[in-house]
PDB file of C-alpha atoms in Angstrom:
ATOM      1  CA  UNK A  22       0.000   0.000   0.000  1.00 57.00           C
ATOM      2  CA  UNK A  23       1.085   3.412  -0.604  1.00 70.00           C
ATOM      3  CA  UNK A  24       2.709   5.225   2.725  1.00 74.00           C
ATOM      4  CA  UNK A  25       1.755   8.460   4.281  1.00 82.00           C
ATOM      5  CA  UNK A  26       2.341  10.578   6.783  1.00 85.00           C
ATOM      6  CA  UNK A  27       0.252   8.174   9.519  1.00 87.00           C
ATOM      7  CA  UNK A  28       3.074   5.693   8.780  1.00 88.00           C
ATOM      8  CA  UNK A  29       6.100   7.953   9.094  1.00 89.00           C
ATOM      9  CA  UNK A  30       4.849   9.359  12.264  1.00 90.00           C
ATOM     10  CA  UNK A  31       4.008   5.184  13.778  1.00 89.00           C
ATOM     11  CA  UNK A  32       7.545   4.367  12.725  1.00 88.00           C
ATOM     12  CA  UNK A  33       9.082   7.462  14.231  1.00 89.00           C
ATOM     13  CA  UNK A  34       7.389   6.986  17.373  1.00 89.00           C
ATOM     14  CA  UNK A  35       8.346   2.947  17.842  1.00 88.00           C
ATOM     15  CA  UNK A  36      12.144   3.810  16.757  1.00 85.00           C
ATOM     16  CA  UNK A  37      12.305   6.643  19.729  1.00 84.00           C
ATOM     17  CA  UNK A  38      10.671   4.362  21.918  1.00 81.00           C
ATOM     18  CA  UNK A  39      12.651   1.473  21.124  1.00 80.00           C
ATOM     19  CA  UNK A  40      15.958   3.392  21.213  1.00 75.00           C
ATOM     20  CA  UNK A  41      17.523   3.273  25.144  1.00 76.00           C
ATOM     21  CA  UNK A  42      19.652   6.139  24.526  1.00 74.00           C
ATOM     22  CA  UNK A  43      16.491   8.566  24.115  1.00 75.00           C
ATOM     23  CA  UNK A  44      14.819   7.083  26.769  1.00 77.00           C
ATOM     24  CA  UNK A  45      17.413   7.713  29.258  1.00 81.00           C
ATOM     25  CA  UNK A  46      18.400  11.368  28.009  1.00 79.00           C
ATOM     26  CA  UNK A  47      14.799  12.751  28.722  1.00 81.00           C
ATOM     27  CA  UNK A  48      14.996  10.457  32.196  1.00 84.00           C
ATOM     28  CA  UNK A  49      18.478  13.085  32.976  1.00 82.00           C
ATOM     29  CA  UNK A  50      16.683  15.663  31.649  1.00 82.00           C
ATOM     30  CA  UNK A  51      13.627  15.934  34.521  1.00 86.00           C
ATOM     31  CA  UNK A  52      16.138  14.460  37.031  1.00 87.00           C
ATOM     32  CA  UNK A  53      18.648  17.047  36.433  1.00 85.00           C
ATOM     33  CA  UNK A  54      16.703  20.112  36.002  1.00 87.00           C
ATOM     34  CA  UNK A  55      14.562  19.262  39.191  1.00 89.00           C
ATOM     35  CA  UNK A  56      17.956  18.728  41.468  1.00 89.00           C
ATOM     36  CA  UNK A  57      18.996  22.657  39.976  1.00 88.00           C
ATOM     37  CA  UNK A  58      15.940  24.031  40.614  1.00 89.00           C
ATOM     38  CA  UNK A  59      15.945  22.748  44.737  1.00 90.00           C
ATOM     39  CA  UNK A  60      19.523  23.135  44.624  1.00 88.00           C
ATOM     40  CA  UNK A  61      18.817  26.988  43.171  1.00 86.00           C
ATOM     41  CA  UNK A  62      16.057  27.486  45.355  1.00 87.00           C
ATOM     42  CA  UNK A  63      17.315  25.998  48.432  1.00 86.00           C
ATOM     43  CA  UNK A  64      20.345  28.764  48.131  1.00 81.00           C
ATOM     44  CA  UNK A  65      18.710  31.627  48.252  1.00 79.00           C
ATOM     45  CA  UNK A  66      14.896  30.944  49.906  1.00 75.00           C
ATOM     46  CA  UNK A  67      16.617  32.231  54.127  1.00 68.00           C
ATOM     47  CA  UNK A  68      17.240  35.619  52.256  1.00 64.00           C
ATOM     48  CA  UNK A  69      15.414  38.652  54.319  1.00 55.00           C
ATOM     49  CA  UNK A  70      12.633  40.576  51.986  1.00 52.00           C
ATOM     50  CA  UNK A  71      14.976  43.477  51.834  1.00 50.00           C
ATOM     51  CA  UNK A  72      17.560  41.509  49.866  1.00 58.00           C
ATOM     52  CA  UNK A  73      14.653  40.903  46.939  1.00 59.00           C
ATOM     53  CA  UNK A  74      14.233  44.090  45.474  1.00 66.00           C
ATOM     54  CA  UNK A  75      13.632  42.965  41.971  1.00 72.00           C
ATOM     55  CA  UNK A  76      13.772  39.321  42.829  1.00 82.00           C
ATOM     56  CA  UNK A  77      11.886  37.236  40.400  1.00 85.00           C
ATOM     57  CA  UNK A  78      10.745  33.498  42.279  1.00 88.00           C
ATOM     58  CA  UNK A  79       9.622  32.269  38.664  1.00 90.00           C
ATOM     59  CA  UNK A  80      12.970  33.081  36.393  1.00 89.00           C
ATOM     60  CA  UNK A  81      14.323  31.224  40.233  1.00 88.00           C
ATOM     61  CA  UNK A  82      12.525  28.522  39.918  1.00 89.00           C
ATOM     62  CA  UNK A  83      13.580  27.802  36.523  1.00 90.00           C
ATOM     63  CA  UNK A  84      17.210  27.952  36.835  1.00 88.00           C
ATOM     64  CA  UNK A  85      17.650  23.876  36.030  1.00 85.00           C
ATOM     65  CA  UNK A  86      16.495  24.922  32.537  1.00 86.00           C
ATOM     66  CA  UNK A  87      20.400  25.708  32.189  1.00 83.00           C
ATOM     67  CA  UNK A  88      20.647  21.563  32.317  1.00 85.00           C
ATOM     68  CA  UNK A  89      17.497  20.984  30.369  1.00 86.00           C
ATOM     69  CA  UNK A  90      18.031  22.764  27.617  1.00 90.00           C
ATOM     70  CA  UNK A  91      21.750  20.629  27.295  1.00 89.00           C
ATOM     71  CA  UNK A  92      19.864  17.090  27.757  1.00 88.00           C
ATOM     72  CA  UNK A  93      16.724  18.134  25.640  1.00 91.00           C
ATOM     73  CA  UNK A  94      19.393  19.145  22.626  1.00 92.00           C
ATOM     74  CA  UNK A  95      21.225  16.101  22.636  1.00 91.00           C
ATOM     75  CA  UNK A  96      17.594  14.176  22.985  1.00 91.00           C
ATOM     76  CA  UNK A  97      17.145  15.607  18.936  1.00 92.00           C
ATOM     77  CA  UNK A  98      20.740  14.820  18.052  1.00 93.00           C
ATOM     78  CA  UNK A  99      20.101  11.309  18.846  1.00 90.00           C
ATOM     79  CA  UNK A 100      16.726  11.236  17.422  1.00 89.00           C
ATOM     80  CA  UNK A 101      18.614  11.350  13.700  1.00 91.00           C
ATOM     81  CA  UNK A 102      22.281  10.597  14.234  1.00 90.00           C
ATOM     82  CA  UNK A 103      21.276   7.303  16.010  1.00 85.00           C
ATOM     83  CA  UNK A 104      19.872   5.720  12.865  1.00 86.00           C
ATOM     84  CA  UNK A 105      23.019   7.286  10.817  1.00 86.00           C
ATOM     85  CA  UNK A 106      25.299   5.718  13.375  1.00 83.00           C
ATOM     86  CA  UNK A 107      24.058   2.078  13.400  1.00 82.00           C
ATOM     87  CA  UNK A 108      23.341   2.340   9.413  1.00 82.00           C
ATOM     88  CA  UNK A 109      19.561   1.856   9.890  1.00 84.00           C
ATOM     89  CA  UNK A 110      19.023   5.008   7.892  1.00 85.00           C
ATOM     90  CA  UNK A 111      19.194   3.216   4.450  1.00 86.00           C
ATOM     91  CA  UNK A 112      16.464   0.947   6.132  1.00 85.00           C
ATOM     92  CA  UNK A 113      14.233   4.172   6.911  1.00 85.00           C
ATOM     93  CA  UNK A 114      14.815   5.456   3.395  1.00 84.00           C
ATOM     94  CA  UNK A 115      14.303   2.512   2.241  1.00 84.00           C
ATOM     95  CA  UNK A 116      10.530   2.241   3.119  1.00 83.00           C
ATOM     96  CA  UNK A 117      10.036   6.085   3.403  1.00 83.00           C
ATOM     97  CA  UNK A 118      11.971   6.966   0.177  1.00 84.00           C
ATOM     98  CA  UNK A 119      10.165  10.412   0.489  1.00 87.00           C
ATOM     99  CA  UNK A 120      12.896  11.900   2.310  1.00 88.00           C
ATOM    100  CA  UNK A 121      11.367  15.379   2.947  1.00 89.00           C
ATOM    101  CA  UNK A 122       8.175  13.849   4.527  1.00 90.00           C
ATOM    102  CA  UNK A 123      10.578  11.296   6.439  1.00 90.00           C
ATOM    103  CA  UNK A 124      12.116  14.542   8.247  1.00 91.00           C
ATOM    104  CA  UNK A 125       8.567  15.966   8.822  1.00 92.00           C
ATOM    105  CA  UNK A 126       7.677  12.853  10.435  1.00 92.00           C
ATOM    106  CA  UNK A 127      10.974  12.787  12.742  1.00 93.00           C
ATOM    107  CA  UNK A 128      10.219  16.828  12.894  1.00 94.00           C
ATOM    108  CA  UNK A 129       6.406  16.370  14.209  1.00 95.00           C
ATOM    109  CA  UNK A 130       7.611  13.143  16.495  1.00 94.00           C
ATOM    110  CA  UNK A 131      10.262  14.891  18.259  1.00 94.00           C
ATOM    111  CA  UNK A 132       8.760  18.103  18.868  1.00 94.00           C
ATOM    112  CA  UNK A 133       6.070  16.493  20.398  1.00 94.00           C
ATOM    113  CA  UNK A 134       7.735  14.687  22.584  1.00 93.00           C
ATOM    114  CA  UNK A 135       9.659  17.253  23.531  1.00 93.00           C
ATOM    115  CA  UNK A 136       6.999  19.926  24.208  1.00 94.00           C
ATOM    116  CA  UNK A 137       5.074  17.137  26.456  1.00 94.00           C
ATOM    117  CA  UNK A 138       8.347  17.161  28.239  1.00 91.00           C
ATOM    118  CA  UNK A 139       9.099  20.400  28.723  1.00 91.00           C
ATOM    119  CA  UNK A 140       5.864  21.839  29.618  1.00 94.00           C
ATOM    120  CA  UNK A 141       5.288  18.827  32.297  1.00 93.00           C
ATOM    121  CA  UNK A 142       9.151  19.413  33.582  1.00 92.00           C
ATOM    122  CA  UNK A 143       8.610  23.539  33.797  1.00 93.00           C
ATOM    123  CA  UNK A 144       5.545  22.903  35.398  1.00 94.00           C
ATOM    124  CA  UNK A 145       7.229  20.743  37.819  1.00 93.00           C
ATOM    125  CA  UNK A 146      10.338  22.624  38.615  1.00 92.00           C
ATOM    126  CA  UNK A 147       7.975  26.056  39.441  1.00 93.00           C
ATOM    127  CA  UNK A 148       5.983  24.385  41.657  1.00 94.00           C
ATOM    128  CA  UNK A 149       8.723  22.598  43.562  1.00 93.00           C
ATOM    129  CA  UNK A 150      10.242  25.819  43.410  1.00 90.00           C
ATOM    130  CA  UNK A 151       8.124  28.030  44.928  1.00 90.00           C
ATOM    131  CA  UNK A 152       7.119  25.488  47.368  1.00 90.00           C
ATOM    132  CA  UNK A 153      11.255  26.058  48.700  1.00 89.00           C
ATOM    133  CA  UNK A 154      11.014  29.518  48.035  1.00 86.00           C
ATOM    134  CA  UNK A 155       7.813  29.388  50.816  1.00 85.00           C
ATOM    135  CA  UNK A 156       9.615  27.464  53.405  1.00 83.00           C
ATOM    136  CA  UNK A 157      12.184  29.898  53.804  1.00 77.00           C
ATOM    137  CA  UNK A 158      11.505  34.070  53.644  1.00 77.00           C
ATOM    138  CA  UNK A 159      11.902  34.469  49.986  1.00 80.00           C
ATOM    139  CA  UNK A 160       9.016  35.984  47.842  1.00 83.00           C
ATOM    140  CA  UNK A 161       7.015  33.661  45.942  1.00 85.00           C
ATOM    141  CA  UNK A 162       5.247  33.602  42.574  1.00 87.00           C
ATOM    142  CA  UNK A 163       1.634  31.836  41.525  1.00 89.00           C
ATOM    143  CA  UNK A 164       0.466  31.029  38.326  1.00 91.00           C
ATOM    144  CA  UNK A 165      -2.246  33.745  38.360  1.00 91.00           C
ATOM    145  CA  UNK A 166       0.193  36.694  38.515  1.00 91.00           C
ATOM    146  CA  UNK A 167       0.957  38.732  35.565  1.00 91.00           C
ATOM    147  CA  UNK A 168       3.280  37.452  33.120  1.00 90.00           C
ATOM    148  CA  UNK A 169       3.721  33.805  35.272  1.00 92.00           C
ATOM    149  CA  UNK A 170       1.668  31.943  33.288  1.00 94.00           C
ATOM    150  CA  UNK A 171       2.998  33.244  29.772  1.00 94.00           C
ATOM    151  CA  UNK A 172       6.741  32.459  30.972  1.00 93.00           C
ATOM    152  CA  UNK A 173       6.331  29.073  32.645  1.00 94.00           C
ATOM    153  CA  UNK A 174       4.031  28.202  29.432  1.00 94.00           C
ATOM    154  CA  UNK A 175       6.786  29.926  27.163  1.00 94.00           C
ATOM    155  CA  UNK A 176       9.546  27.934  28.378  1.00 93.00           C
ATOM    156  CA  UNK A 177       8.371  24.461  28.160  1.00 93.00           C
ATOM    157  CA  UNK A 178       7.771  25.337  24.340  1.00 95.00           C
ATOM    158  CA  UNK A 179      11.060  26.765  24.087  1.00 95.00           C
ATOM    159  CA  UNK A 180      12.631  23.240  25.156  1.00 93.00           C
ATOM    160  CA  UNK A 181      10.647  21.979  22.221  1.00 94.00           C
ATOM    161  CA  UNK A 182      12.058  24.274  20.163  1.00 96.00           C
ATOM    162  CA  UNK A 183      15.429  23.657  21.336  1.00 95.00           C
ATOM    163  CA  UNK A 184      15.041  20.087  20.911  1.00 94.00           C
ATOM    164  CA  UNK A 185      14.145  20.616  17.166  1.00 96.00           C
ATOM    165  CA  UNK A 186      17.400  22.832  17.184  1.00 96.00           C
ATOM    166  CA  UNK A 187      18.897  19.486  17.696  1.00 95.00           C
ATOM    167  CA  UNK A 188      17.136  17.518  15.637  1.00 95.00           C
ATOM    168  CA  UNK A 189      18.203  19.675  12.452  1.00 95.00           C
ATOM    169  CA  UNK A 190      22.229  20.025  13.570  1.00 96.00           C
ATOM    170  CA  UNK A 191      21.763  16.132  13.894  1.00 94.00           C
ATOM    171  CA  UNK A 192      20.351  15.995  10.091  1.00 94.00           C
ATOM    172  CA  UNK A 193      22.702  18.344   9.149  1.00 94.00           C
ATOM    173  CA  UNK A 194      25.767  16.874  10.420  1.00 94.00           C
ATOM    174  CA  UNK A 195      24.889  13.113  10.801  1.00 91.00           C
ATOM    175  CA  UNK A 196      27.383  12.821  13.431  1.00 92.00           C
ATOM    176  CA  UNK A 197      26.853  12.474  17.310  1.00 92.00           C
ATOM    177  CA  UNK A 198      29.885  13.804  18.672  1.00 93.00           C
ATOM    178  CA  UNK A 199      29.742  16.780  15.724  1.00 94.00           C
ATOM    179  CA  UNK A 200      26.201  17.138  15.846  1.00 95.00           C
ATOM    180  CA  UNK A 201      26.525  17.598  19.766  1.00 95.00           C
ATOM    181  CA  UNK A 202      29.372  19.745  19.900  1.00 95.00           C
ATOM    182  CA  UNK A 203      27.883  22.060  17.618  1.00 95.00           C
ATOM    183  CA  UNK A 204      25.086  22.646  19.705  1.00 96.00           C
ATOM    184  CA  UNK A 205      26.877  23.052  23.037  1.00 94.00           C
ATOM    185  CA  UNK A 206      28.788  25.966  20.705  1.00 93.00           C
ATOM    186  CA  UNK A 207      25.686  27.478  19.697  1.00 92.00           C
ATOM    187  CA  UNK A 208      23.687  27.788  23.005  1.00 91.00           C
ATOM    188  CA  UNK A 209      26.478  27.836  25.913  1.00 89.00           C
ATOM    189  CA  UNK A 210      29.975  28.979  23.991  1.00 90.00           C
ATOM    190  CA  UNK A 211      28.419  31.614  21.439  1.00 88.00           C
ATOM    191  CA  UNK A 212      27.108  33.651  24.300  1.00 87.00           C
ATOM    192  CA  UNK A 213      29.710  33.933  26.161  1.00 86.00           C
ATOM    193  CA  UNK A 214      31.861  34.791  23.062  1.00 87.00           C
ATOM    194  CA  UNK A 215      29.742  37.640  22.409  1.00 86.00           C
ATOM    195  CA  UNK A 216      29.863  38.949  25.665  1.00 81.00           C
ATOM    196  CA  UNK A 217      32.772  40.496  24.506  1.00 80.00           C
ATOM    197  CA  UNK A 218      31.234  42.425  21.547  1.00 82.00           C
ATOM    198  CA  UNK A 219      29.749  46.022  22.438  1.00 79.00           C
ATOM    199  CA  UNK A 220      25.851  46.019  22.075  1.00 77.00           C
ATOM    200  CA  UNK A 221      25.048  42.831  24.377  1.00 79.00           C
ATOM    201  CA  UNK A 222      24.491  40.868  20.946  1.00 87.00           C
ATOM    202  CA  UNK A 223      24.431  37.713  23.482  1.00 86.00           C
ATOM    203  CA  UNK A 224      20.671  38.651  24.386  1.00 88.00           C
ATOM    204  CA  UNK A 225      19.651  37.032  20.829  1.00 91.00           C
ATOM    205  CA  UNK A 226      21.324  33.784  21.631  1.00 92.00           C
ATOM    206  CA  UNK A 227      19.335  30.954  21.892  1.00 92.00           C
ATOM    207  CA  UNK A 228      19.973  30.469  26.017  1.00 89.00           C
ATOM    208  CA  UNK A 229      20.302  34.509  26.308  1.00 89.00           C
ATOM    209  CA  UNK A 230      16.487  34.817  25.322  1.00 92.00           C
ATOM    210  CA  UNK A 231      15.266  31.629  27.113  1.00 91.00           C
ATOM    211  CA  UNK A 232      16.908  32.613  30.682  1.00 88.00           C
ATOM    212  CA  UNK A 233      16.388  36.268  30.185  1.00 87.00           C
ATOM    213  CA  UNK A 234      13.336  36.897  28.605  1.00 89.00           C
ATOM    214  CA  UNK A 235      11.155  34.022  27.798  1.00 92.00           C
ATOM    215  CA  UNK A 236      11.555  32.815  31.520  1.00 90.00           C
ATOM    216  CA  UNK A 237      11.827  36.200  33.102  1.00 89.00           C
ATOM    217  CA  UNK A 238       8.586  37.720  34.508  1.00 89.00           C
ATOM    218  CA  UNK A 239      10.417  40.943  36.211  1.00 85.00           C
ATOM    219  CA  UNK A 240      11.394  42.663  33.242  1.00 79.00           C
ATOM    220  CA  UNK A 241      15.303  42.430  32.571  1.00 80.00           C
ATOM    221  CA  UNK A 242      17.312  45.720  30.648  1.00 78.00           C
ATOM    222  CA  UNK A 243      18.733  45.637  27.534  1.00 82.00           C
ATOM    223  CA  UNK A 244      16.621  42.003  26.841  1.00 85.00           C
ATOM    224  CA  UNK A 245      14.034  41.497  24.184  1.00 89.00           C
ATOM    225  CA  UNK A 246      10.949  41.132  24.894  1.00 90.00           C
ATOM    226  CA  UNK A 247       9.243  37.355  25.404  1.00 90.00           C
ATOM    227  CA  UNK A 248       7.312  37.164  22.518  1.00 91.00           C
ATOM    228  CA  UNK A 249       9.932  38.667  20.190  1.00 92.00           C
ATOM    229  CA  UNK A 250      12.517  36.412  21.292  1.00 92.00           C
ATOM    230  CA  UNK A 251      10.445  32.899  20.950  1.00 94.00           C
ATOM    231  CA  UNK A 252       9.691  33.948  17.315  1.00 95.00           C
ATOM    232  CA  UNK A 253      13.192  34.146  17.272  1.00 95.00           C
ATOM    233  CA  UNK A 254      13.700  30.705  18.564  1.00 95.00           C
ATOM    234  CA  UNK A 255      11.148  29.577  15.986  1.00 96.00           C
ATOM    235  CA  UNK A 256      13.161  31.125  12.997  1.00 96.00           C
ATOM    236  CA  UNK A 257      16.138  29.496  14.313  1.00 96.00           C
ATOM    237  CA  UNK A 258      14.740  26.359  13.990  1.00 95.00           C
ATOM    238  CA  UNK A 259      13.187  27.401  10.270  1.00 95.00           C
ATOM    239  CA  UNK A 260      16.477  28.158   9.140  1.00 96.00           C
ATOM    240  CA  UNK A 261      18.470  24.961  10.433  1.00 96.00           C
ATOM    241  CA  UNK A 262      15.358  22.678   9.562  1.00 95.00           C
ATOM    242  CA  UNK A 263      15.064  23.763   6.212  1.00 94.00           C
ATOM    243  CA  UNK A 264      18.723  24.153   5.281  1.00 95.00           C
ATOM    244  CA  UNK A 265      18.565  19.955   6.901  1.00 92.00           C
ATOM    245  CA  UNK A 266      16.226  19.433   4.411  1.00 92.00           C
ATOM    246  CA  UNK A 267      17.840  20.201   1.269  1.00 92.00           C
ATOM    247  CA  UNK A 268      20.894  17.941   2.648  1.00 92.00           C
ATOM    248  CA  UNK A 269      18.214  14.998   3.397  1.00 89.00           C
ATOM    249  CA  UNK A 270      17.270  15.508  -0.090  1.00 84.00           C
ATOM    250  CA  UNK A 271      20.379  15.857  -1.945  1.00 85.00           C
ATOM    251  CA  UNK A 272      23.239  13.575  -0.161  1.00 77.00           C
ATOM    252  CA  UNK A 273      23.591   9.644  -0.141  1.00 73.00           C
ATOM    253  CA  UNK A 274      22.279   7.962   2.461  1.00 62.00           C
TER     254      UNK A 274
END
């Protein structure tokens, strides 16, 4: 019978479930950015009120994203370079010859995955959060503040969309270690390369808008604003997705 996109999506989803290496990245992923966010927490929650003056418990409470977004990356590198590394791509192309609508499968598998994730693991680490912030005599946030919901909701997205970042360096490069390293260069290095340059070009980075401004609720200076820096996050992704496409298309398997 003639495949579609039902198929590509059912065989995306069994060879991420069936792959132990996926499995147990997401596992250090919640694991990792819950023990930041008590450790975070837990550091600063006997300050005195007077200490907080433009304290923000939510942007606080989401410190382990620093970890997440690391594991959630290398959760889309190994979504692609797994098959390329054990030579089960030419199986995958084999019965999805399509390659453009094999990518949108891996695309639409991943980032769904990953945005159940992330928005269950921000959700997670704000509430544990604020419940250390409470048991101390730091100020705490709730969901029905201004601007709370919008950045915890914000940020779980923004894993997905980091995650897809991933995905399309792992297309790209077909490569693991490569694939990895050039994503640990583009979120955690680049920044702190442009520190250096006059104009705080860092804020545009893809871990400069997510700590800043997407999970910031007290407005930051010289940061974009939320919703200007997702969109930037989402052409990002546009950009290495579709410049992983032509390569799916045009190279050997």
């Amino acid at each position: 019978r003639r495949y579609g996109l039902s198929q590509v999506l059912r065989s995306e989803l069994t060879k991420i479930a069936s792959l132990r290496s996926t499995m147990w990245t997401l596992l250090v992923t919640a694991v990792g950015t819950l023990a930041v966010t008590i450790l975070s927490t837990s550091s600063v929650r006997h300050e005195g009120h007077g200490f907080y003056r433009g304290f923000d418990p939510t942007n606080q409470a989401l410190t382990g994203l620093a970890l997440g977004t690391l594991a959630i990356g290398v959760f889309g590198v190994l979504a692609v370079t797994g098959e390329y590394g054990t030579g089960t791509i030419r199986s995958s192309l084999a019965a999805a010859p399509r390659r453009p609508l094999l990518l949108i499968g891996k695309v639409l598998v991943v980032g769904a995955i990953a945005l159940v994730v992330g928005e269950v693991l921000i959700f997670a680490s704000f509430w544990i959060g604020q419940a250390v912030l409470s048991s101390g005599r730091a100020p705490t946030a709730t969901l029905g503040q201004p601007g709370v919901l919008r950045a915890v909701v914000l940020s779980g997205a923004f894993l997905a969309l980091l995650g897809l970042l991933g995905l399309g360096l792992g297309v790209i490069i077909r490569h693991t270690a490569g694939a990895v390293a050039a994503y640990v260069g583009i979120t955690f290095l680049l920044p702190v390369l442009l520190q250096r340059i006059p104009g705080t070009p860092s804020r545009y980075t893809p871990v400069g808008i997510l700590a800043n401004s997407v999970s910031a609720v007290v407005p930051q200076s010289n940061q974009v604003s939320a919703p200007t820096g997702f969109l930037l996050m989402v052409l990002y992704c546009t950009i290495i997705l579709g410049i992983g496409t032509a390569l799916i298309a045009r190279r050997d398997a």
